[in-house]
Amino acid sequence: MDPDKLKPRGTSTALVIFFFLYLFYLPPPPPAADQLVLVAHPHLHHRRRKRCADHLRWAASLASHHNATLLLTVDHNQAAGCANFTTIQNAVDAVPDYALTRTLIAVDTGIYREKVVVWPNKTAITLHGRGNLNTTVAWNATSNSTGGSTIYSATFTVLAHGFVAYNITFQNTAPPPEPGDAGGQAVALRVAADEAAFHWCGVYSAQDTLLDETGRHLFRGCYVEGSIDFIFGNGRSLYVGCTISSVAMATAAGEEVTGSVTAQGRASAAEKTGFAFVRCSTYLGDVVAAEGWNDWGDLGRRQQLWFAEYACWGPGSGTADRVAYARQLDSRQAAPFMDVSYIDGTQWTLPPLLPLPPTAVRI
């Protein structure tokens, strides 16, 4: 039989038409590398818009809460594009000089690896993070690495009047120095200005964590961690409901290394400076030496300042072996140090001064 007679009618025509359509619909060749256009998935845009909207709502609510006239926002995630700045220092630098009204800097979640200075002309700043476990300013510097200067090792320095911080952590990530190691001082927070307040903040380092240098200061519900002399300076400061955590390095059996939790730098009995730790009763663990206090062998210090305790409890609170110059206060003697009047705080501390839960301060 003729093979041509077995071929269905119209097959050749169909093949030609199919080939023509294939050529017509063939996708164009890919563009050259320099012509590529990247298109993000629409869901990514949606998530970014939602994140930015949440960030701005949060920041705006804080601005109203703090009665701020200027709002600046910070987010280290540059790709998100939600904030005015990606670093805290740039936001601080943008604050008007010697402002009489408050500027709020709202800092989103993240670790901000930078060294920040609030210069004297950057007044009336409130710095507000997303929580002291979520927003951290961190830097690694020591006295040795900054030319032998302890103050310049600070991660965060406040030199301007009226600074307030909420819900943020300041950390110096330098490793703990070995006992007797000179130059290992690593300040996390330095406060050298008047009328500064810190609410629910964290301050972490090892030696010389918090330089409470000069001025009247309030630390409320904060966590301060260190090993040697880790709250020091000559400020006039009230610590209310704070946790003071000693993380001194363990020593070999039979070896003893001592260090101070606080080292107040008051130089004259005429000064009104001092550190008051309140709310209270205060738990003293067995990390506290039986003698309690040390004047570093300088008898003159006993005329310049005095060392006192009130209603402390715990294994380290026994007074039988305290140094002779330590004082045990009664309620009347302790009263002047127990509230914000000690730092003239009724004149300058800003709301919200929310009540803290009635728990003991652990030192």
Coordinates of C-alpha atoms in Angstrom, one line a residue, residues 105-249:
I105 CA 15.9 59.0 69.8
A106 CA 14.0 55.7 69.4
V107 CA 16.5 52.8 68.8
D108 CA 15.1 49.6 67.4
T109 CA 16.2 46.1 68.3
G110 CA 19.8 45.1 67.6
I111 CA 23.4 45.3 68.7
Y112 CA 24.9 48.7 67.8
R113 CA 28.7 48.2 67.6
E114 CA 29.8 51.8 68.1
K115 CA 31.4 54.2 70.5
V116 CA 28.9 57.0 71.3
V117 CA 29.5 60.4 72.9
V118 CA 26.7 62.8 73.8
W119 CA 28.6 66.0 73.6
P120 CA 27.8 69.0 75.9
N121 CA 25.9 70.9 73.3
K122 CA 23.4 68.0 72.7
T123 CA 21.1 68.7 75.6
A124 CA 17.7 67.2 76.6
I125 CA 18.0 63.9 74.8
T126 CA 15.9 60.8 75.7
L127 CA 17.3 57.6 74.3
H128 CA 14.8 54.7 74.3
G129 CA 15.5 51.2 73.2
R130 CA 13.3 48.1 72.7
G131 CA 14.3 46.5 76.0
N132 CA 17.6 46.0 77.7
L133 CA 17.8 42.5 76.4
N134 CA 17.0 43.5 72.9
T135 CA 18.8 46.8 72.2
T136 CA 22.5 47.1 73.0
V137 CA 25.3 49.5 72.4
A138 CA 28.6 47.6 72.5
W139 CA 32.3 48.4 72.0
N140 CA 35.6 46.8 73.0
A141 CA 38.2 49.2 74.5
T142 CA 40.4 49.3 77.6
S143 CA 42.6 51.8 79.3
N144 CA 45.6 50.2 77.5
S145 CA 44.0 50.4 74.1
T146 CA 43.1 54.1 74.5
G147 CA 46.5 55.3 75.5
G148 CA 46.3 54.7 79.2
S149 CA 43.1 56.7 79.8
T150 CA 40.2 54.9 81.6
I151 CA 37.6 57.5 80.7
Y152 CA 38.2 57.2 77.0
S153 CA 37.6 53.5 77.1
A154 CA 33.9 54.1 77.7
T155 CA 31.4 52.6 75.2
F156 CA 28.8 55.3 75.9
T157 CA 29.7 58.8 77.3
V158 CA 27.2 61.4 78.5
L159 CA 28.5 65.0 78.7
A160 CA 25.2 66.8 78.1
H161 CA 22.7 68.1 80.6
G162 CA 19.3 66.4 81.0
F163 CA 20.1 63.1 79.3
V164 CA 17.6 60.2 79.9
A165 CA 17.8 56.6 78.8
Y166 CA 15.2 53.8 78.9
N167 CA 15.3 50.1 78.1
I168 CA 18.8 49.9 76.6
T169 CA 22.1 48.2 77.5
F170 CA 25.5 49.7 77.5
Q171 CA 28.3 47.1 77.2
N172 CA 32.1 47.0 77.0
T173 CA 33.0 43.7 75.5
A174 CA 36.7 43.7 76.6
P175 CA 37.6 40.5 78.3
P176 CA 38.0 40.5 82.1
P177 CA 41.5 41.4 83.2
E178 CA 43.6 39.0 85.2
P179 CA 44.0 40.0 88.9
G180 CA 46.6 42.7 89.2
D181 CA 46.6 43.4 85.5
A182 CA 47.2 47.1 85.0
G183 CA 45.4 48.8 82.1
G184 CA 42.5 46.4 81.9
Q185 CA 39.9 49.0 82.9
A186 CA 37.0 48.9 80.5
V187 CA 34.1 51.4 81.1
A188 CA 30.7 50.6 79.6
L189 CA 29.0 53.9 80.7
R190 CA 30.5 57.2 81.7
V191 CA 28.1 59.9 83.1
A192 CA 29.8 63.3 83.5
A193 CA 26.8 65.6 83.3
D194 CA 24.1 66.9 85.7
E195 CA 20.5 65.6 85.9
A196 CA 20.9 62.3 84.0
A197 CA 18.5 59.4 84.5
F198 CA 18.6 55.8 83.5
H199 CA 15.5 53.6 83.7
W200 CA 15.5 49.8 83.2
C201 CA 19.0 49.9 81.6
G202 CA 21.8 47.3 81.6
V203 CA 25.4 48.2 82.2
Y204 CA 27.9 45.4 81.6
S205 CA 31.7 45.1 81.8
A206 CA 34.3 43.7 84.2
Q207 CA 36.6 46.3 85.7
D208 CA 35.3 49.9 86.1
T209 CA 31.9 49.2 84.5
L210 CA 30.1 52.4 85.4
L211 CA 31.9 55.7 85.8
D212 CA 29.4 57.7 87.8
E213 CA 31.7 60.7 87.4
T214 CA 30.0 64.0 88.2
G215 CA 26.5 65.4 88.6
R216 CA 23.2 64.2 90.0
H217 CA 22.0 61.0 88.6
L218 CA 19.1 58.5 89.0
F219 CA 19.4 54.8 88.2
R220 CA 16.1 53.1 88.4
G221 CA 15.5 49.4 87.9
C222 CA 18.9 49.0 86.3
Y223 CA 21.3 46.0 86.1
V224 CA 25.0 46.7 86.7
E225 CA 27.5 43.9 86.3
G226 CA 31.3 43.9 86.9
S227 CA 34.1 42.5 89.0
I228 CA 36.4 45.3 90.3
D229 CA 35.6 48.8 91.4
F230 CA 32.7 48.6 88.9
I231 CA 30.7 51.6 90.2
F232 CA 33.1 54.5 90.7
G233 CA 33.4 58.2 90.4
N234 CA 32.2 61.3 92.4
G235 CA 28.6 61.6 91.3
R236 CA 25.7 62.3 93.6
S237 CA 23.5 59.4 92.6
L238 CA 20.5 57.4 93.7
Y239 CA 20.2 53.7 92.7
V240 CA 16.6 52.5 93.2
G241 CA 15.6 48.9 92.7
C242 CA 18.7 48.1 90.9
T243 CA 20.6 44.7 90.6
I244 CA 24.3 45.1 91.3
S245 CA 26.0 41.8 90.2
S246 CA 29.5 40.9 91.2
V247 CA 31.1 38.5 88.7
A248 CA 34.7 38.5 90.1
M249 CA 36.9 35.7 88.8

